[in-house]
PDB file of N, CA, C and O in Angstrom:
ATOM      1  N   MET A  69      18.251  35.198  50.369  1.00  0.00           N
ATOM      2  CA  MET A  69      19.117  34.950  51.500  1.00  0.00           C
ATOM      3  C   MET A  69      20.082  33.825  51.159  1.00  0.00           C
ATOM      4  O   MET A  69      19.687  32.808  50.609  1.00  0.00           O
ATOM      5  N   HIS A  70      21.326  34.022  51.506  1.00  0.00           N
ATOM      6  CA  HIS A  70      22.337  32.980  51.317  1.00  0.00           C
ATOM      7  C   HIS A  70      22.619  32.343  52.675  1.00  0.00           C
ATOM      8  O   HIS A  70      22.866  33.041  53.651  1.00  0.00           O
ATOM      9  N   HIS A  71      22.551  31.037  52.713  1.00  0.00           N
ATOM     10  CA  HIS A  71      22.879  30.284  53.927  1.00  0.00           C
ATOM     11  C   HIS A  71      24.385  30.076  53.957  1.00  0.00           C
ATOM     12  O   HIS A  71      24.953  29.524  53.017  1.00  0.00           O
ATOM     13  N   LEU A  72      25.046  30.515  55.021  1.00  0.00           N
ATOM     14  CA  LEU A  72      26.484  30.282  55.125  1.00  0.00           C
ATOM     15  C   LEU A  72      26.781  28.793  55.248  1.00  0.00           C
ATOM     16  O   LEU A  72      27.790  28.316  54.768  1.00  0.00           O
ATOM     17  N   ASP A  73      25.929  28.081  55.906  1.00  0.00           N
ATOM     18  CA  ASP A  73      25.983  26.621  55.883  1.00  0.00           C
ATOM     19  C   ASP A  73      24.554  26.119  56.031  1.00  0.00           C
ATOM     20  O   ASP A  73      23.639  26.912  56.217  1.00  0.00           O
ATOM     21  N   TYR A  74      24.366  24.845  55.891  1.00  0.00           N
ATOM     22  CA  TYR A  74      23.004  24.310  55.943  1.00  0.00           C
ATOM     23  C   TYR A  74      22.717  23.573  57.251  1.00  0.00           C
ATOM     24  O   TYR A  74      21.829  22.734  57.303  1.00  0.00           O
ATOM     25  N   ALA A  75      23.450  23.906  58.292  1.00  0.00           N
ATOM     26  CA  ALA A  75      23.281  23.213  59.572  1.00  0.00           C
ATOM     27  C   ALA A  75      21.848  23.354  60.109  1.00  0.00           C
ATOM     28  O   ALA A  75      21.327  22.435  60.728  1.00  0.00           O
ATOM     29  N   GLY A  76      21.211  24.501  59.867  1.00  0.00           N
ATOM     30  CA  GLY A  76      19.868  24.716  60.382  1.00  0.00           C
ATOM     31  C   GLY A  76      18.757  24.341  59.427  1.00  0.00           C
ATOM     32  O   GLY A  76      17.578  24.516  59.724  1.00  0.00           O
ATOM     33  N   VAL A  77      19.116  23.811  58.266  1.00  0.00           N
ATOM     34  CA  VAL A  77      18.113  23.443  57.267  1.00  0.00           C
ATOM     35  C   VAL A  77      17.841  21.952  57.359  1.00  0.00           C
ATOM     36  O   VAL A  77      18.757  21.141  57.371  1.00  0.00           O
ATOM     37  N   ARG A  78      16.570  21.613  57.459  1.00  0.00           N
ATOM     38  CA  ARG A  78      16.206  20.189  57.529  1.00  0.00           C
ATOM     39  C   ARG A  78      14.817  19.967  56.940  1.00  0.00           C
ATOM     40  O   ARG A  78      14.032  20.898  56.802  1.00  0.00           O
ATOM     41  N   PHE A  79      14.566  18.729  56.595  1.00  0.00           N
ATOM     42  CA  PHE A  79      13.276  18.336  56.050  1.00  0.00           C
ATOM     43  C   PHE A  79      12.335  18.048  57.211  1.00  0.00           C
ATOM     44  O   PHE A  79      12.595  17.163  58.020  1.00  0.00           O
ATOM     45  N   ALA A  80      11.259  18.811  57.326  1.00  0.00           N
ATOM     46  CA  ALA A  80      10.315  18.660  58.439  1.00  0.00           C
ATOM     47  C   ALA A  80       8.897  18.868  57.919  1.00  0.00           C
ATOM     48  O   ALA A  80       8.653  19.779  57.128  1.00  0.00           O
ATOM     49  N   SER A  81       8.010  18.021  58.330  1.00  0.00           N
ATOM     50  CA  SER A  81       6.602  18.120  57.944  1.00  0.00           C
ATOM     51  C   SER A  81       6.421  18.169  56.428  1.00  0.00           C
ATOM     52  O   SER A  81       5.612  18.928  55.904  1.00  0.00           O
ATOM     53  N   GLY A  82       7.236  17.391  55.710  1.00  0.00           N
ATOM     54  CA  GLY A  82       7.092  17.273  54.264  1.00  0.00           C
ATOM     55  C   GLY A  82       7.680  18.398  53.447  1.00  0.00           C
ATOM     56  O   GLY A  82       7.442  18.484  52.245  1.00  0.00           O
ATOM     57  N   ALA A  83       8.460  19.282  54.069  1.00  0.00           N
ATOM     58  CA  ALA A  83       9.058  20.392  53.325  1.00  0.00           C
ATOM     59  C   ALA A  83      10.406  20.752  53.937  1.00  0.00           C
ATOM     60  O   ALA A  83      10.672  20.458  55.097  1.00  0.00           O
ATOM     61  N   TRP A  84      11.252  21.408  53.130  1.00  0.00           N
ATOM     62  CA  TRP A  84      12.520  21.903  53.644  1.00  0.00           C
ATOM     63  C   TRP A  84      12.248  23.143  54.478  1.00  0.00           C
ATOM     64  O   TRP A  84      11.529  24.041  54.057  1.00  0.00           O
ATOM     65  N   ARG A  85      12.810  23.182  55.663  1.00  0.00           N
ATOM     66  CA  ARG A  85      12.631  24.308  56.595  1.00  0.00           C
ATOM     67  C   ARG A  85      13.995  24.810  57.051  1.00  0.00           C
ATOM     68  O   ARG A  85      14.920  24.027  57.227  1.00  0.00           O
ATOM     69  N   ALA A  86      14.082  26.109  57.254  1.00  0.00           N
ATOM     70  CA  ALA A  86      15.317  26.718  57.732  1.00  0.00           C
ATOM     71  C   ALA A  86      15.130  27.151  59.182  1.00  0.00           C
ATOM     72  O   ALA A  86      14.243  27.931  59.489  1.00  0.00           O
ATOM     73  N   PHE A  87      15.961  26.601  60.049  1.00  0.00           N
ATOM     74  CA  PHE A  87      15.892  26.909  61.479  1.00  0.00           C
ATOM     75  C   PHE A  87      17.197  27.521  61.978  1.00  0.00           C
ATOM     76  O   PHE A  87      17.485  27.482  63.163  1.00  0.00           O
ATOM     77  N   GLU A  88      18.003  28.072  61.067  1.00  0.00           N
ATOM     78  CA  GLU A  88      19.286  28.591  61.491  1.00  0.00           C
ATOM     79  C   GLU A  88      19.158  29.950  62.151  1.00  0.00           C
ATOM     80  O   GLU A  88      18.135  30.622  62.038  1.00  0.00           O
ATOM     81  N   ARG A  89      20.239  30.340  62.805  1.00  0.00           N
ATOM     82  CA  ARG A  89      20.294  31.658  63.437  1.00  0.00           C
ATOM     83  C   ARG A  89      20.386  32.717  62.341  1.00  0.00           C
ATOM     84  O   ARG A  89      20.844  32.454  61.237  1.00  0.00           O
ATOM     85  N   HIS A  90      19.977  33.916  62.671  1.00  0.00           N
ATOM     86  CA  HIS A  90      20.017  35.009  61.693  1.00  0.00           C
ATOM     87  C   HIS A  90      21.439  35.300  61.221  1.00  0.00           C
ATOM     88  O   HIS A  90      21.638  35.697  60.076  1.00  0.00           O
ATOM     89  N   ASP A  91      22.433  35.082  62.084  1.00  0.00           N
ATOM     90  CA  ASP A  91      23.804  35.364  61.661  1.00  0.00           C
ATOM     91  C   ASP A  91      24.355  34.295  60.713  1.00  0.00           C
ATOM     92  O   ASP A  91      25.470  34.416  60.224  1.00  0.00           O
ATOM     93  N   ASP A  92      23.565  33.269  60.431  1.00  0.00           N
ATOM     94  CA  ASP A  92      23.937  32.275  59.430  1.00  0.00           C
ATOM     95  C   ASP A  92      23.391  32.642  58.050  1.00  0.00           C
ATOM     96  O   ASP A  92      23.608  31.908  57.086  1.00  0.00           O
ATOM     97  N   LEU A  93      22.684  33.755  57.960  1.00  0.00           N
ATOM     98  CA  LEU A  93      22.082  34.190  56.698  1.00  0.00           C
ATOM     99  C   LEU A  93      22.691  35.508  56.235  1.00  0.00           C
ATOM    100  O   LEU A  93      22.976  36.383  57.050  1.00  0.00           O
ATOM    101  N   VAL A  94      22.865  35.630  54.935  1.00  0.00           N
ATOM    102  CA  VAL A  94      23.376  36.867  54.352  1.00  0.00           C
ATOM    103  C   VAL A  94      22.364  37.329  53.306  1.00  0.00           C
ATOM    104  O   VAL A  94      22.083  36.599  52.352  1.00  0.00           O
ATOM    105  N   PRO A  95      21.792  38.525  53.494  1.00  0.00           N
ATOM    106  CA  PRO A  95      20.846  39.018  52.479  1.00  0.00           C
ATOM    107  C   PRO A  95      21.602  39.465  51.231  1.00  0.00           C
ATOM    108  O   PRO A  95      22.605  40.168  51.312  1.00  0.00           O
ATOM    109  N   LEU A  96      21.135  39.002  50.077  1.00  0.00           N
ATOM    110  CA  LEU A  96      21.762  39.349  48.805  1.00  0.00           C
ATOM    111  C   LEU A  96      20.696  39.587  47.751  1.00  0.00           C
ATOM    112  O   LEU A  96      19.645  38.949  47.766  1.00  0.00           O
ATOM    113  N   HIS A  97      21.004  40.483  46.829  1.00  0.00           N
ATOM    114  CA  HIS A  97      20.173  40.648  45.645  1.00  0.00           C
ATOM    115  C   HIS A  97      20.225  39.321  44.885  1.00  0.00           C
ATOM    116  O   HIS A  97      21.266  38.647  44.873  1.00  0.00           O
ATOM    117  N   PRO A  98      19.123  38.910  44.242  1.00  0.00           N
ATOM    118  CA  PRO A  98      19.129  37.623  43.524  1.00  0.00           C
ATOM    119  C   PRO A  98      20.284  37.475  42.525  1.00  0.00           C
ATOM    120  O   PRO A  98      20.880  36.401  42.427  1.00  0.00           O
ATOM    121  N   TYR A  99      20.628  38.540  41.809  1.00  0.00           N
ATOM    122  CA  TYR A  99      21.746  38.476  40.861  1.00  0.00           C
ATOM    123  C   TYR A  99      23.061  38.201  41.594  1.00  0.00           C
ATOM    124  O   TYR A  99      23.867  37.367  41.178  1.00  0.00           O
ATOM    125  N   CYS A 100      23.273  38.903  42.699  1.00  0.00           N
ATOM    126  CA  CYS A 100      24.495  38.707  43.493  1.00  0.00           C
ATOM    127  C   CYS A 100      24.531  37.311  44.099  1.00  0.00           C
ATOM    128  O   CYS A 100      25.598  36.699  44.200  1.00  0.00           O
ATOM    129  N   HIS A 101      23.381  36.808  44.487  1.00  0.00           N
ATOM    130  CA  HIS A 101      23.303  35.444  45.030  1.00  0.00           C
ATOM    131  C   HIS A 101      23.724  34.433  43.969  1.00  0.00           C
ATOM    132  O   HIS A 101      24.498  33.503  44.246  1.00  0.00           O
ATOM    133  N   ASP A 102      23.265  34.620  42.748  1.00  0.00           N
ATOM    134  CA  ASP A 102      23.675  33.746  41.640  1.00  0.00           C
ATOM    135  C   ASP A 102      25.175  33.845  41.394  1.00  0.00           C
ATOM    136  O   ASP A 102      25.851  32.836  41.180  1.00  0.00           O
ATOM    137  N   LEU A 103      25.711  35.067  41.407  1.00  0.00           N
ATOM    138  CA  LEU A 103      27.149  35.251  41.224  1.00  0.00           C
ATOM    139  C   LEU A 103      27.941  34.536  42.313  1.00  0.00           C
ATOM    140  O   LEU A 103      28.961  33.901  42.037  1.00  0.00           O
ATOM    141  N   LEU A 104      27.465  34.641  43.541  1.00  0.00           N
ATOM    142  CA  LEU A 104      28.141  33.995  44.671  1.00  0.00           C
ATOM    143  C   LEU A 104      28.207  32.486  44.475  1.00  0.00           C
ATOM    144  O   LEU A 104      29.269  31.874  44.622  1.00  0.00           O
ATOM    145  N   HIS A 105      27.087  31.891  44.111  1.00  0.00           N
ATOM    146  CA  HIS A 105      27.073  30.440  43.880  1.00  0.00           C
ATOM    147  C   HIS A 105      27.962  30.059  42.692  1.00  0.00           C
ATOM    148  O   HIS A 105      28.636  29.027  42.732  1.00  0.00           O
ATOM    149  N   SER A 106      27.995  30.899  41.669  1.00  0.00           N
ATOM    150  CA  SER A 106      28.878  30.637  40.527  1.00  0.00           C
ATOM    151  C   SER A 106      30.342  30.649  40.951  1.00  0.00           C
ATOM    152  O   SER A 106      31.125  29.796  40.527  1.00  0.00           O
ATOM    153  N   LEU A 107      30.709  31.621  41.791  1.00  0.00           N
ATOM    154  CA  LEU A 107      32.087  31.684  42.290  1.00  0.00           C
ATOM    155  C   LEU A 107      32.451  30.417  43.055  1.00  0.00           C
ATOM    156  O   LEU A 107      33.524  29.847  42.853  1.00  0.00           O
ATOM    157  N   ILE A 108      31.569  29.986  43.929  1.00  0.00           N
ATOM    158  CA  ILE A 108      31.833  28.790  44.727  1.00  0.00           C
ATOM    159  C   ILE A 108      31.891  27.554  43.838  1.00  0.00           C
ATOM    160  O   ILE A 108      32.807  26.740  43.953  1.00  0.00           O
ATOM    161  N   ASP A 109      30.932  27.424  42.933  1.00  0.00           N
ATOM    162  CA  ASP A 109      30.832  26.217  42.105  1.00  0.00           C
ATOM    163  C   ASP A 109      31.998  26.046  41.136  1.00  0.00           C
ATOM    164  O   ASP A 109      32.423  24.932  40.875  1.00  0.00           O
ATOM    165  N   ARG A 110      32.518  27.146  40.606  1.00  0.00           N
ATOM    166  CA  ARG A 110      33.574  26.996  39.601  1.00  0.00           C
ATOM    167  C   ARG A 110      34.981  26.982  40.190  1.00  0.00           C
ATOM    168  O   ARG A 110      35.941  26.697  39.490  1.00  0.00           O
ATOM    169  N   ASP A 111      35.117  27.292  41.459  1.00  0.00           N
ATOM    170  CA  ASP A 111      36.423  27.252  42.113  1.00  0.00           C
ATOM    171  C   ASP A 111      36.553  25.916  42.850  1.00  0.00           C
ATOM    172  O   ASP A 111      35.899  25.686  43.856  1.00  0.00           O
ATOM    173  N   ARG A 112      37.390  25.029  42.328  1.00  0.00           N
ATOM    174  CA  ARG A 112      37.499  23.674  42.886  1.00  0.00           C
ATOM    175  C   ARG A 112      37.891  23.684  44.360  1.00  0.00           C
ATOM    176  O   ARG A 112      37.430  22.856  45.131  1.00  0.00           O
ATOM    177  N   VAL A 113      38.758  24.609  44.751  1.00  0.00           N
ATOM    178  CA  VAL A 113      39.173  24.665  46.151  1.00  0.00           C
ATOM    179  C   VAL A 113      37.990  25.054  47.032  1.00  0.00           C
ATOM    180  O   VAL A 113      37.748  24.435  48.076  1.00  0.00           O
ATOM    181  N   LEU A 114      37.245  26.061  46.609  1.00  0.00           N
ATOM    182  CA  LEU A 114      36.076  26.468  47.401  1.00  0.00           C
ATOM    183  C   LEU A 114      35.008  25.381  47.406  1.00  0.00           C
ATOM    184  O   LEU A 114      34.421  25.082  48.441  1.00  0.00           O
ATOM    185  N   ALA A 115      34.749  24.805  46.250  1.00  0.00           N
ATOM    186  CA  ALA A 115      33.651  23.849  46.120  1.00  0.00           C
ATOM    187  C   ALA A 115      33.925  22.518  46.814  1.00  0.00           C
ATOM    188  O   ALA A 115      33.013  21.906  47.358  1.00  0.00           O
ATOM    189  N   TYR A 116      35.179  22.071  46.799  1.00  0.00           N
ATOM    190  CA  TYR A 116      35.444  20.701  47.260  1.00  0.00           C
ATOM    191  C   TYR A 116      36.393  20.581  48.444  1.00  0.00           C
ATOM    192  O   TYR A 116      36.457  19.530  49.066  1.00  0.00           O
ATOM    193  N   HIS A 117      37.144  21.632  48.748  1.00  0.00           N
ATOM    194  CA  HIS A 117      38.168  21.494  49.772  1.00  0.00           C
ATOM    195  C   HIS A 117      38.000  22.475  50.933  1.00  0.00           C
ATOM    196  O   HIS A 117      38.924  22.638  51.730  1.00  0.00           O
ATOM    197  N   ARG A 118      36.868  23.088  51.002  1.00  0.00           N
ATOM    198  CA  ARG A 118      36.581  24.026  52.093  1.00  0.00           C
ATOM    199  C   ARG A 118      35.221  23.682  52.683  1.00  0.00           C
ATOM    200  O   ARG A 118      34.328  23.223  51.982  1.00  0.00           O
ATOM    201  N   ALA A 119      35.068  23.942  53.956  1.00  0.00           N
ATOM    202  CA  ALA A 119      33.747  23.815  54.570  1.00  0.00           C
ATOM    203  C   ALA A 119      32.838  24.860  53.932  1.00  0.00           C
ATOM    204  O   ALA A 119      33.295  25.907  53.462  1.00  0.00           O
ATOM    205  N   ARG A 120      31.572  24.575  53.882  1.00  0.00           N
ATOM    206  CA  ARG A 120      30.604  25.468  53.225  1.00  0.00           C
ATOM    207  C   ARG A 120      30.680  26.894  53.773  1.00  0.00           C
ATOM    208  O   ARG A 120      30.675  27.857  53.016  1.00  0.00           O
ATOM    209  N   ARG A 121      30.747  27.034  55.080  1.00  0.00           N
ATOM    210  CA  ARG A 121      30.791  28.363  55.696  1.00  0.00           C
ATOM    211  C   ARG A 121      32.051  29.112  55.247  1.00  0.00           C
ATOM    212  O   ARG A 121      31.992  30.277  54.871  1.00  0.00           O
ATOM    213  N   VAL A 122      33.195  28.459  55.278  1.00  0.00           N
ATOM    214  CA  VAL A 122      34.453  29.092  54.881  1.00  0.00           C
ATOM    215  C   VAL A 122      34.410  29.462  53.401  1.00  0.00           C
ATOM    216  O   VAL A 122      34.797  30.571  53.017  1.00  0.00           O
ATOM    217  N   ALA A 123      33.915  28.560  52.566  1.00  0.00           N
ATOM    218  CA  ALA A 123      33.802  28.836  51.134  1.00  0.00           C
ATOM    219  C   ALA A 123      32.896  30.048  50.897  1.00  0.00           C
ATOM    220  O   ALA A 123      33.206  30.912  50.071  1.00  0.00           O
ATOM    221  N   SER A 124      31.803  30.131  51.627  1.00  0.00           N
ATOM    222  CA  SER A 124      30.872  31.256  51.466  1.00  0.00           C
ATOM    223  C   SER A 124      31.517  32.573  51.865  1.00  0.00           C
ATOM    224  O   SER A 124      31.376  33.578  51.164  1.00  0.00           O
ATOM    225  N   VAL A 125      32.230  32.577  52.970  1.00  0.00           N
ATOM    226  CA  VAL A 125      32.871  33.815  53.440  1.00  0.00           C
ATOM    227  C   VAL A 125      33.927  34.280  52.437  1.00  0.00           C
ATOM    228  O   VAL A 125      33.996  35.468  52.100  1.00  0.00           O
ATOM    229  N   ILE A 126      34.738  33.360  51.925  1.00  0.00           N
ATOM    230  CA  ILE A 126      35.752  33.717  50.930  1.00  0.00           C
ATOM    231  C   ILE A 126      35.087  34.232  49.656  1.00  0.00           C
ATOM    232  O   ILE A 126      35.486  35.264  49.097  1.00  0.00           O
ATOM    233  N   ALA A 127      34.069  33.546  49.183  1.00  0.00           N
ATOM    234  CA  ALA A 127      33.375  33.956  47.963  1.00  0.00           C
ATOM    235  C   ALA A 127      32.673  35.299  48.147  1.00  0.00           C
ATOM    236  O   ALA A 127      32.660  36.128  47.227  1.00  0.00           O
ATOM    237  N   LEU A 128      32.087  35.541  49.313  1.00  0.00           N
ATOM    238  CA  LEU A 128      31.450  36.839  49.581  1.00  0.00           C
ATOM    239  C   LEU A 128      32.467  37.970  49.500  1.00  0.00           C
ATOM    240  O   LEU A 128      32.190  39.025  48.920  1.00  0.00           O
ATOM    241  N   GLU A 129      33.648  37.757  50.047  1.00  0.00           N
ATOM    242  CA  GLU A 129      34.676  38.798  49.995  1.00  0.00           C
ATOM    243  C   GLU A 129      35.132  39.035  48.553  1.00  0.00           C
ATOM    244  O   GLU A 129      35.297  40.182  48.128  1.00  0.00           O
ATOM    245  N   ARG A 130      35.318  37.977  47.790  1.00  0.00           N
ATOM    246  CA  ARG A 130      35.689  38.125  46.373  1.00  0.00           C
ATOM    247  C   ARG A 130      34.609  38.887  45.612  1.00  0.00           C
ATOM    248  O   ARG A 130      34.909  39.736  44.775  1.00  0.00           O
ATOM    249  N   LEU A 131      33.359  38.571  45.891  1.00  0.00           N
ATOM    250  CA  LEU A 131      32.244  39.240  45.219  1.00  0.00           C
ATOM    251  C   LEU A 131      32.206  40.722  45.582  1.00  0.00           C
ATOM    252  O   LEU A 131      32.020  41.578  44.712  1.00  0.00           O
ATOM    253  N   ARG A 132      32.410  41.037  46.859  1.00  0.00           N
ATOM    254  CA  ARG A 132      32.438  42.448  47.278  1.00  0.00           C
ATOM    255  C   ARG A 132      33.538  43.210  46.543  1.00  0.00           C
ATOM    256  O   ARG A 132      33.322  44.322  46.056  1.00  0.00           O
ATOM    257  N   ILE A 133      34.723  42.615  46.481  1.00  0.00           N
ATOM    258  CA  ILE A 133      35.845  43.265  45.803  1.00  0.00           C
ATOM    259  C   ILE A 133      35.513  43.490  44.331  1.00  0.00           C
ATOM    260  O   ILE A 133      35.728  44.579  43.793  1.00  0.00           O
ATOM    261  N   LYS A 134      34.980  42.466  43.690  1.00  0.00           N
ATOM    262  CA  LYS A 134      34.642  42.572  42.262  1.00  0.00           C
ATOM    263  C   LYS A 134      33.590  43.649  42.020  1.00  0.00           C
ATOM    264  O   LYS A 134      33.723  44.476  41.120  1.00  0.00           O
ATOM    265  N   LEU A 135      32.536  43.674  42.818  1.00  0.00           N
ATOM    266  CA  LEU A 135      31.463  44.643  42.620  1.00  0.00           C
ATOM    267  C   LEU A 135      31.942  46.068  42.923  1.00  0.00           C
ATOM    268  O   LEU A 135      31.579  47.009  42.213  1.00  0.00           O
ATOM    269  N   HIS A 136      32.777  46.224  43.954  1.00  0.00           N
ATOM    270  CA  HIS A 136      33.286  47.563  44.266  1.00  0.00           C
ATOM    271  C   HIS A 136      34.249  48.060  43.188  1.00  0.00           C
ATOM    272  O   HIS A 136      34.261  49.242  42.880  1.00  0.00           O
ATOM    273  N   SER A 137      35.028  47.170  42.614  1.00  0.00           N
ATOM    274  CA  SER A 137      35.938  47.598  41.550  1.00  0.00           C
ATOM    275  C   SER A 137      35.154  47.987  40.298  1.00  0.00           C
ATOM    276  O   SER A 137      35.540  48.909  39.582  1.00  0.00           O
ATOM    277  N   GLN A 138      34.045  47.333  40.032  1.00  0.00           N
ATOM    278  CA  GLN A 138      33.198  47.688  38.890  1.00  0.00           C
ATOM    279  C   GLN A 138      32.532  49.035  39.125  1.00  0.00           C
ATOM    280  O   GLN A 138      32.366  49.812  38.187  1.00  0.00           O
ATOM    281  N   GLU A 139      32.138  49.317  40.367  1.00  0.00           N
ATOM    282  CA  GLU A 139      31.536  50.618  40.688  1.00  0.00           C
ATOM    283  C   GLU A 139      32.547  51.737  40.465  1.00  0.00           C
ATOM    284  O   GLU A 139      32.194  52.809  39.995  1.00  0.00           O
ATOM    285  N   ALA A 140      33.791  51.479  40.810  1.00  0.00           N
ATOM    286  CA  ALA A 140      34.826  52.510  40.674  1.00  0.00           C
ATOM    287  C   ALA A 140      35.069  52.849  39.203  1.00  0.00           C
ATOM    288  O   ALA A 140      35.373  53.989  38.871  1.00  0.00           O
ATOM    289  N   VAL A 141      34.918  51.863  38.330  1.00  0.00           N
ATOM    290  CA  VAL A 141      35.126  52.073  36.902  1.00  0.00           C
ATOM    291  C   VAL A 141      33.942  52.824  36.289  1.00  0.00           C
ATOM    292  O   VAL A 141      34.105  53.621  35.379  1.00  0.00           O
ATOM    293  N   SER A 142      32.762  52.572  36.780  1.00  0.00           N
ATOM    294  CA  SER A 142      31.544  53.184  36.201  1.00  0.00           C
ATOM    295  C   SER A 142      31.456  54.661  36.440  1.00  0.00           C
ATOM    296  O   SER A 142      31.925  55.278  37.246  1.00  0.00           O
TER     297      SER A 142
END
């Protein structure tokens, strides 16, 4: 699961817990989740100049486009 932001994540009872709404989570295959974080981390605008939620939404759309274009080639 990818958290669009970490507003619902907090340290409670000695562990990190997620209390966010379901619409704050995006189910992803582990490989796609890694790709998403790579997109965010290597793009300076996404990583440093956008709110986490906005960066995630932009990166998710880029990932969808990339994966669909690869499917079309295969």
